[in-house]
Tab-separated table of C-alpha atoms and ligand atoms in Angstrom:
chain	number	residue	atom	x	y	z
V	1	UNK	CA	0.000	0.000	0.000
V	2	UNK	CA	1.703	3.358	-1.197
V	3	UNK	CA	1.358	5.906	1.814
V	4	UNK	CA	1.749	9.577	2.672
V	5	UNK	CA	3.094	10.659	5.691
V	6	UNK	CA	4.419	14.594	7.513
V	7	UNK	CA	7.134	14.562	9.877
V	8	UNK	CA	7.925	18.091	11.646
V	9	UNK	CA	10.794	18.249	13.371
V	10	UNK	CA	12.524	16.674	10.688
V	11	UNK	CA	16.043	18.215	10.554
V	12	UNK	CA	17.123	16.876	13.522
V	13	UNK	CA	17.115	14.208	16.373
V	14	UNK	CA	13.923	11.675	16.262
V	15	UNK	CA	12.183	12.910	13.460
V	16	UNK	CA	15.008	12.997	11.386
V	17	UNK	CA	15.235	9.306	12.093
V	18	UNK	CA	11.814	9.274	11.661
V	19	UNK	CA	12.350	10.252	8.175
V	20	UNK	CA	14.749	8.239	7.365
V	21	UNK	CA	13.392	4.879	8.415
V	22	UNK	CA	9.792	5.696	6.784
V	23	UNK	CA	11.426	6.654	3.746
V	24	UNK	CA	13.285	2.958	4.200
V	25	UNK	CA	9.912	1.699	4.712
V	26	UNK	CA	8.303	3.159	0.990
V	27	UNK	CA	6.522	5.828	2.666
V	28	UNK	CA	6.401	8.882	0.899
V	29	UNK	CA	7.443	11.533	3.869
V	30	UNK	CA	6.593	15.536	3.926
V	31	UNK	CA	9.204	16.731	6.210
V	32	UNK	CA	8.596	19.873	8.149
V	33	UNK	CA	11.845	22.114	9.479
V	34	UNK	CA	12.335	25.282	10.541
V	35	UNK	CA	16.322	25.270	9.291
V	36	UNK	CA	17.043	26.468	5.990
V	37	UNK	CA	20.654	24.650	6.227
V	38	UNK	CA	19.444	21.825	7.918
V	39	UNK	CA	16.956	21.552	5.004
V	40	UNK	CA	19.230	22.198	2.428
V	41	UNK	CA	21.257	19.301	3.966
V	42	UNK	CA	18.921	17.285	3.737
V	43	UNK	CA	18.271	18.070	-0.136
V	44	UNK	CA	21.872	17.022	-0.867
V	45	UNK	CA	21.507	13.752	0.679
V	46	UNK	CA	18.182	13.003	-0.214
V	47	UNK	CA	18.690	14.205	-4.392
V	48	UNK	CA	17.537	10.895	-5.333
V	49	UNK	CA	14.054	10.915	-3.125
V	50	UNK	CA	13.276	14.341	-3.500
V	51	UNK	CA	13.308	13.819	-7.291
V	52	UNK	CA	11.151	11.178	-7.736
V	53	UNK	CA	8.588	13.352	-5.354
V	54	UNK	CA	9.181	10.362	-2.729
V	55	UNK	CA	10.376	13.357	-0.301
V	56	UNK	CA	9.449	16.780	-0.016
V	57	UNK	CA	10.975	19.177	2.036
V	58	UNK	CA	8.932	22.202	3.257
V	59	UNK	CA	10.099	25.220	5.526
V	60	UNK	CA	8.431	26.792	7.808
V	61	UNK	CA	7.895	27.793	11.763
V	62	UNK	CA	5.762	26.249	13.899
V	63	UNK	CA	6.035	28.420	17.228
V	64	UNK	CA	3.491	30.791	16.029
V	65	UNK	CA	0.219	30.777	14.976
V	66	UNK	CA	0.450	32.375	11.028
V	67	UNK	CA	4.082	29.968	11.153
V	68	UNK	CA	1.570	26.594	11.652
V	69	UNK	CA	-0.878	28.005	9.196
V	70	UNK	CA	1.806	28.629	6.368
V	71	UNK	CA	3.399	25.391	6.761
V	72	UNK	CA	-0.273	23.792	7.035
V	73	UNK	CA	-1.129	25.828	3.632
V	74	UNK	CA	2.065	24.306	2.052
V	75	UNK	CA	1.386	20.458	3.036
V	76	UNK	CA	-1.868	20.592	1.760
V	77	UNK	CA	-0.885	21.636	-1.320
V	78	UNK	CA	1.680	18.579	-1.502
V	79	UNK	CA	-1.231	16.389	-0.395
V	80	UNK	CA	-3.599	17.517	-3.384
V	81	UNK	CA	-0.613	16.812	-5.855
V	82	UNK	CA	-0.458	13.699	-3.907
V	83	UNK	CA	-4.209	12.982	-4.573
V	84	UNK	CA	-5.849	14.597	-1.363
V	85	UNK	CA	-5.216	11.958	1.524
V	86	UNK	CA	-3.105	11.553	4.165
V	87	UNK	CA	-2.170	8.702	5.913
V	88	UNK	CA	0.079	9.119	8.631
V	89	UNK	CA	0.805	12.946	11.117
V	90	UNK	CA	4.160	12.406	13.346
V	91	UNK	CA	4.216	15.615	15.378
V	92	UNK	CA	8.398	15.578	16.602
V	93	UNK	CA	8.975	18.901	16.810
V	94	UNK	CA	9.364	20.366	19.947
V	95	UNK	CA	11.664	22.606	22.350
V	96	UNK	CA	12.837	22.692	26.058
V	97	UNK	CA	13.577	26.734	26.836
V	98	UNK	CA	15.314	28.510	29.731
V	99	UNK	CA	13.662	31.841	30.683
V	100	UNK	CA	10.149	32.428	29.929
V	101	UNK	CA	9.727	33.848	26.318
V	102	UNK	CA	6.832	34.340	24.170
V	103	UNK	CA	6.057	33.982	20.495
V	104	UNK	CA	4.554	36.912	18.338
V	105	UNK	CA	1.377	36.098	19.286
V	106	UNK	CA	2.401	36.886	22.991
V	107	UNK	CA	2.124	32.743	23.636
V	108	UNK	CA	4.307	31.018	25.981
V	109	UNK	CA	6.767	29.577	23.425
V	110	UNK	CA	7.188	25.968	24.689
V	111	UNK	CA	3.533	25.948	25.333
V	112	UNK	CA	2.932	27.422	21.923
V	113	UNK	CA	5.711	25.281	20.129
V	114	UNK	CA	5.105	21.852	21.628
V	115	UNK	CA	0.950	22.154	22.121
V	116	UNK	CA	-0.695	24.543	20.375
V	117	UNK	CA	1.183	23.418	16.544
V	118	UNK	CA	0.003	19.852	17.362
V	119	UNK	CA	-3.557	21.178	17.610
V	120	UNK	CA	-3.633	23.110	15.072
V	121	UNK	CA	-1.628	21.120	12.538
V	122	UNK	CA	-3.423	18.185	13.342
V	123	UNK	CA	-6.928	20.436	12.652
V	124	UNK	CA	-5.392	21.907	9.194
V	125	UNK	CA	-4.862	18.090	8.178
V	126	UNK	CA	-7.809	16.235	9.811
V	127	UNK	CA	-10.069	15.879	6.455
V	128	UNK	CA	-6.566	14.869	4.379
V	129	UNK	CA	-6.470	12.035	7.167
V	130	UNK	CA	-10.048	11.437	7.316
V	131	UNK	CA	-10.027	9.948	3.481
V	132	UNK	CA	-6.775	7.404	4.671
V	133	UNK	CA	-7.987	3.985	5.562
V	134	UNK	CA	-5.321	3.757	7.653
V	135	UNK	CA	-4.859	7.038	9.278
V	136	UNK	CA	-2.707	7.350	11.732
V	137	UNK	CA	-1.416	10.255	14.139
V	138	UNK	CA	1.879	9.992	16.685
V	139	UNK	CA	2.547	12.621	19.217
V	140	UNK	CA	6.260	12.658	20.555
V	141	UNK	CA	5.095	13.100	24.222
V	142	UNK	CA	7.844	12.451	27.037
V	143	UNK	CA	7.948	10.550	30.235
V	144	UNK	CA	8.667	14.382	31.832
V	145	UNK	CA	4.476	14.594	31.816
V	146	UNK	CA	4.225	12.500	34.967
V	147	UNK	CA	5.809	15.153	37.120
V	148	UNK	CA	3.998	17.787	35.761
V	149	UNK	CA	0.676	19.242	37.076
V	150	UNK	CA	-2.287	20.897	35.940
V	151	UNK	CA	-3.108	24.582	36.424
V	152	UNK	CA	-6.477	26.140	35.020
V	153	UNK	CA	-5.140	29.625	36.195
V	154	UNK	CA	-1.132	29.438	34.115
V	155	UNK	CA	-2.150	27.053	31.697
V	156	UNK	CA	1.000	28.352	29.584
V	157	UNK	CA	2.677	29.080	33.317
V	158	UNK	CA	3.293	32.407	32.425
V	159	UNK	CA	3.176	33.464	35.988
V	160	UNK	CA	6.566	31.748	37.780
V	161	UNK	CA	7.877	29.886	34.831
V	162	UNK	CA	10.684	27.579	34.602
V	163	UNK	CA	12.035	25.749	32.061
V	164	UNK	CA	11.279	22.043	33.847
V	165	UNK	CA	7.636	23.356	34.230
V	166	UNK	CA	6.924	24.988	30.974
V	167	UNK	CA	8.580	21.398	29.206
V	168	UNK	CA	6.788	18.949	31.326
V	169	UNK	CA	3.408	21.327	31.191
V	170	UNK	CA	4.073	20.982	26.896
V	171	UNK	CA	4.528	17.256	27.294
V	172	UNK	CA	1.162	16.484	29.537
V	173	UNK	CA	-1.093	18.603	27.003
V	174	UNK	CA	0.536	16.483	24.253
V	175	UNK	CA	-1.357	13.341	26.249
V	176	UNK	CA	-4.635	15.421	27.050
V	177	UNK	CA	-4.659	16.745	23.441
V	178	UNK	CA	-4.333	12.655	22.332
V	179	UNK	CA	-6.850	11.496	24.981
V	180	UNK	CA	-9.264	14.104	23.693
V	181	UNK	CA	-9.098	13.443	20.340
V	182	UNK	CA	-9.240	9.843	20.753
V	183	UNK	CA	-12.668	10.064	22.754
V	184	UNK	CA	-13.973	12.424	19.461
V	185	UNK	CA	-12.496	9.812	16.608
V	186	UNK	CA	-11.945	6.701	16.925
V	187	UNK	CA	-11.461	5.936	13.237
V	188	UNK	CA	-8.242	7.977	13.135
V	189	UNK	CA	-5.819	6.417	15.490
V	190	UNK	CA	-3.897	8.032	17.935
V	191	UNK	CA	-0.515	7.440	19.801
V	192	UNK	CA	1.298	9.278	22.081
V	193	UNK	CA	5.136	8.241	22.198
V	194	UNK	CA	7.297	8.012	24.972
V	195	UNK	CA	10.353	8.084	23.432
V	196	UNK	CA	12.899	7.847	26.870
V	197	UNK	CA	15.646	9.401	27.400
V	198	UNK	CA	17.232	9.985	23.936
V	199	UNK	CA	20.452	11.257	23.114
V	200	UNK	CA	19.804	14.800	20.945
V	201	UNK	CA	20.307	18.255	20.606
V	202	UNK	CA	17.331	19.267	22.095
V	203	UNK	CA	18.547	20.457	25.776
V	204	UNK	CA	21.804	22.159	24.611
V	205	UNK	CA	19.956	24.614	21.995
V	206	UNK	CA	17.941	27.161	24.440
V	207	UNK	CA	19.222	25.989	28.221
V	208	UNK	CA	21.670	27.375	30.401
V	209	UNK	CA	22.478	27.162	34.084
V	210	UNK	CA	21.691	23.943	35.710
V	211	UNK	CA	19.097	23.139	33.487
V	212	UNK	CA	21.883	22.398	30.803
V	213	UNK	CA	24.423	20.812	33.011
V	214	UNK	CA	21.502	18.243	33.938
V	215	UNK	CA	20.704	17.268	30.826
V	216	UNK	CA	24.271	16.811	29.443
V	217	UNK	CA	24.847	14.466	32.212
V	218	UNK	CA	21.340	12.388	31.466
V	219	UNK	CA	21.655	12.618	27.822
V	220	UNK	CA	24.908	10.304	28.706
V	221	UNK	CA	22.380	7.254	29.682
V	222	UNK	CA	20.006	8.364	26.588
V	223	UNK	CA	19.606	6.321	23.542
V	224	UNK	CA	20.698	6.967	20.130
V	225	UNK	CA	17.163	8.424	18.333
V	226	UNK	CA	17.518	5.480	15.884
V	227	UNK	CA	15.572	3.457	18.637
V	228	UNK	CA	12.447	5.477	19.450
V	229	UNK	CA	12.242	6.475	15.652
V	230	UNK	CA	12.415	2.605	15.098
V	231	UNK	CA	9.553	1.910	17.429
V	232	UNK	CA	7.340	4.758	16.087
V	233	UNK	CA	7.916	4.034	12.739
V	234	UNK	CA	6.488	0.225	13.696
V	235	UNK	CA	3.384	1.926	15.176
V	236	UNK	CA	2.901	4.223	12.399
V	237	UNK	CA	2.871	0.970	10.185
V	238	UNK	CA	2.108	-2.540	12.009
V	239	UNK	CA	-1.089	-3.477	12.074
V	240	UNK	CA	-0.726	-5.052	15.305
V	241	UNK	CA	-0.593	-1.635	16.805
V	242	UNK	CA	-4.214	-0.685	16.021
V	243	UNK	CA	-5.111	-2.664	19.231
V	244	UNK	CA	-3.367	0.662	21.176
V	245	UNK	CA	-5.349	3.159	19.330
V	246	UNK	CA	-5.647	5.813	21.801
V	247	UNK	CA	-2.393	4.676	24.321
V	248	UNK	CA	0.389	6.260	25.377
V	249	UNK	CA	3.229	4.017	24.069
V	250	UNK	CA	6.428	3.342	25.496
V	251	UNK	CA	8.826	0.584	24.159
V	252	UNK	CA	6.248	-0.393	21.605
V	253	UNK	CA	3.670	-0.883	24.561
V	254	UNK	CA	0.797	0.253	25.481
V	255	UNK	CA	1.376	1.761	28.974
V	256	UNK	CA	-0.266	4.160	31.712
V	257	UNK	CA	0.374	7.812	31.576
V	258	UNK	CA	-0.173	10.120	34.805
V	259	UNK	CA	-3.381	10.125	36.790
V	260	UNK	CA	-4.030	13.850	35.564
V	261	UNK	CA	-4.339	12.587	31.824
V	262	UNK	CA	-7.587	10.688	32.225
V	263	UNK	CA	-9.301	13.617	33.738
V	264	UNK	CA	-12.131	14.745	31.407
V	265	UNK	CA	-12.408	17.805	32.319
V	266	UNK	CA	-8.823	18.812	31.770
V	267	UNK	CA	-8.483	17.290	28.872
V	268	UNK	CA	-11.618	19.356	27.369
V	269	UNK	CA	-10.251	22.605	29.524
V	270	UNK	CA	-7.305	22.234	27.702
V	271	UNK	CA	-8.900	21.343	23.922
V	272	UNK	CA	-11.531	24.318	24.890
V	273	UNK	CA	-8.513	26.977	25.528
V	274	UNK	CA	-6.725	25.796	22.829
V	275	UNK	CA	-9.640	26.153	20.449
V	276	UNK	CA	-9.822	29.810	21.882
V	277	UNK	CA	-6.194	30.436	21.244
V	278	UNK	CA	-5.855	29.401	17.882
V	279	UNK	CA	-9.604	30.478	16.235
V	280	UNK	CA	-9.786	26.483	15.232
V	281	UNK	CA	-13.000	24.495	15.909
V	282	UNK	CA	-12.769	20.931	14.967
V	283	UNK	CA	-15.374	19.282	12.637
V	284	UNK	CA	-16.464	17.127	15.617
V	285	UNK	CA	-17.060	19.899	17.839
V	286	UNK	CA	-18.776	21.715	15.225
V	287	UNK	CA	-21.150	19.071	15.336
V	288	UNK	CA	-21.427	18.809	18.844
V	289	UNK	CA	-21.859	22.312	19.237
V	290	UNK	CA	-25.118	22.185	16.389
V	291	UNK	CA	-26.209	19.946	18.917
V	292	UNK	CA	-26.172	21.595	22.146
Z	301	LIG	N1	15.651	13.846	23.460
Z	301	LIG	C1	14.931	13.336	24.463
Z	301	LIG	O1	15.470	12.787	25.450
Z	301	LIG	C2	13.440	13.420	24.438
Z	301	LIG	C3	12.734	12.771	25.454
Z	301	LIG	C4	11.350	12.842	25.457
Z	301	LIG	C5	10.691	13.525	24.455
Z	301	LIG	N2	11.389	14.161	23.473
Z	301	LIG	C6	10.621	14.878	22.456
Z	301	LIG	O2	11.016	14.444	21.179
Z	301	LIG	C7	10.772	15.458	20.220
Z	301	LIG	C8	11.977	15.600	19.327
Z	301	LIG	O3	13.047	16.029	20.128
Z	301	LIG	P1	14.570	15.628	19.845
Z	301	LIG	O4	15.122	15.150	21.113
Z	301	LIG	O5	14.693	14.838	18.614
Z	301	LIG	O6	15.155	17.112	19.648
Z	301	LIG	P2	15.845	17.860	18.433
Z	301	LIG	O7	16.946	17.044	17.901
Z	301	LIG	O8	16.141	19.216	18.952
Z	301	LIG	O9	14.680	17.940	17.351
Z	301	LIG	C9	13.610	18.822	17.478
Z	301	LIG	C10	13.133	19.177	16.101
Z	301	LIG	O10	12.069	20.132	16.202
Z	301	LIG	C11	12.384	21.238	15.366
Z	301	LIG	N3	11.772	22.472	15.821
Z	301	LIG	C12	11.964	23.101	17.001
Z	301	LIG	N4	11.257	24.231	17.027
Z	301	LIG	C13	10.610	24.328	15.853
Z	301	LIG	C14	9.759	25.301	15.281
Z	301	LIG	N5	9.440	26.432	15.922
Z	301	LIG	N6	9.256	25.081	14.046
Z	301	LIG	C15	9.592	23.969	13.370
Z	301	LIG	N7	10.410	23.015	13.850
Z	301	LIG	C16	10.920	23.206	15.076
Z	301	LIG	C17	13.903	21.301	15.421
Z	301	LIG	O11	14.408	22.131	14.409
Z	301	LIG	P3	15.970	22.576	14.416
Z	301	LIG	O12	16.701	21.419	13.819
Z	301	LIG	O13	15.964	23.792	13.582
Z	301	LIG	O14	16.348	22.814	15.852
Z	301	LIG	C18	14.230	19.825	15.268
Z	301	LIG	O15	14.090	19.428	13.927
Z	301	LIG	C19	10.409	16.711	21.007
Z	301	LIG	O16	9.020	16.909	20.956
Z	301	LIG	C20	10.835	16.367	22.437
Z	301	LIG	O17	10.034	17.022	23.386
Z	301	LIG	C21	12.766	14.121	23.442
């Protein structure tokens, strides 16, 4: 079966691998960076794939809100050349930040970066993904989530930030957000990944202070992002994963994720805020909004 699949995050770490190994597997890949010599890279090594339209490479930021709806704009475009479905959304991309910051949209950026581009992305894409018959979405969550708690008042914890809090915050919504979605569709499966500790880039590009001295010493017991990308790319694919729809998966197994993700009512807090922040209703709460 020929498939389509976007990776963002793609010029670097997991969903580079990611790439790679899906591209391995026949899967035609749309790969999402923000690096314009990452990407071009990736063009060099990739000549052969990127001319027979097997990979397309497409720029773009998704820490902001007209960023997510650009690169949005240009993967649908890609996906009507391809013939208007999509099969399989990896959401990778992500960031761990010292120092509170906020986007152009005056957004927490982790919050904004890791959450709210997942919700809307996934949104943009949901009709491409509703034609699949095998559509499938991953969600690079991390095992961080379990420590992290929920707060109606700072959802983006713009009041005492820190960069432990804002990351772990970015990786429980990623749950929520899956959890929530899952309850709404069933027919599009869902996964969010535990990936581990893996050994990346990602804490030495925006940490200082102790914040990077901790994770250079735990990215020493981390494993290389082959792994992870190896066991997502299984779930993307193997039909023995459709069992898990709606799991949080770590190791290729279905697993428990903190008490706080099976909460309802944060998980539609959290979709309802997010719908707020981004202007984006879902076609399944359009319904159930008809309805009420
Ligand atoms: N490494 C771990 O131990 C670990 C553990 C648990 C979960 N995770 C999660 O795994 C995912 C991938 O992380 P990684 O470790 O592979 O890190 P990484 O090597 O830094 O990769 C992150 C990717 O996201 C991209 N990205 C960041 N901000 C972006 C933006 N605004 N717009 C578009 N792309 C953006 C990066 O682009 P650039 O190449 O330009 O930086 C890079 O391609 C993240 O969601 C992270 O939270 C990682």
């Amino acid at each position: 079966m020929k498939r389509l699949s976007v990776v963002t995050g793609a010029t670097a770490g997991i969903g580079y691998e990611v790439m790679v190994q899906l591209l391995d597997q026949g899967v035609s890949v749309i790969a999402v960076g923000r690096n314009i010599d990452k990407l071009n890279r990736i063009k060099e090594q990739f000549k052969e794939e990127i001319n027979t339209q097997k990979l397309t490479l497409i720029q773009g930021d998704l820490s902001y809100h007209q960023g997510c709806m650009d690169v949005s704009n240009k993967i649908i475009e890609v996906i009507n050349q391809f013939g208007g479905t999509l099969d399989l959304l990896i959401h990778v991309a992500g960031i761990v930040k010292s120092g509170y910051s906020e986007n152009r949209d005056h957004q927490e950026l982790t919050f904004a970066t890791n959450h709210l581009s997942v919700y809307l992305l996934t949104g943009k894409l949901y009709g491409f993904l509703k034609k699949s018959i095998d559509p499938r979405i991953l969600i690079v969550s991390s095992l961080s989530h379990y420590r992290a708690w929920f707060d109606k008042t700072n959802l983006q914890s713009k009041r005492c930030y820190n960069v432990l809090r804002g990351y772990q915050r970015s990786k429980l919504y990623n749950v929520l957000f899956s959890y929530r979605f899952h309850r709404m569709d069933k027919d599009i499966k869902i996964y969010a990944i535990d990936p581990g500790v893996v050994k990346t880039e990602i804490g030495d590009k925006n940490t200082k202070g102790l914040a990077l001295f901790v994770w250079k010493i735990r990215k020493k017991s981390g494993v290389d992002a082959k792994l992870p990308a190896q066991q997502m790319v299984q779930i993307a694919l193997d039909e023995k994963y459709i069992k898990d729809n709606g799991g949080y998966m770590k190791n290729g197994e279905s697993v428990k994720s903190s008490r706080i993700t099976y909460q309802i009512k944060k998980q539609d807090y959290l979709w309802k805020e997010s719908e707020k922040l981004t202007n984006f209703v879902y076609p399944f709460d359009e319904v159930s909004i008809e309805k009420s």
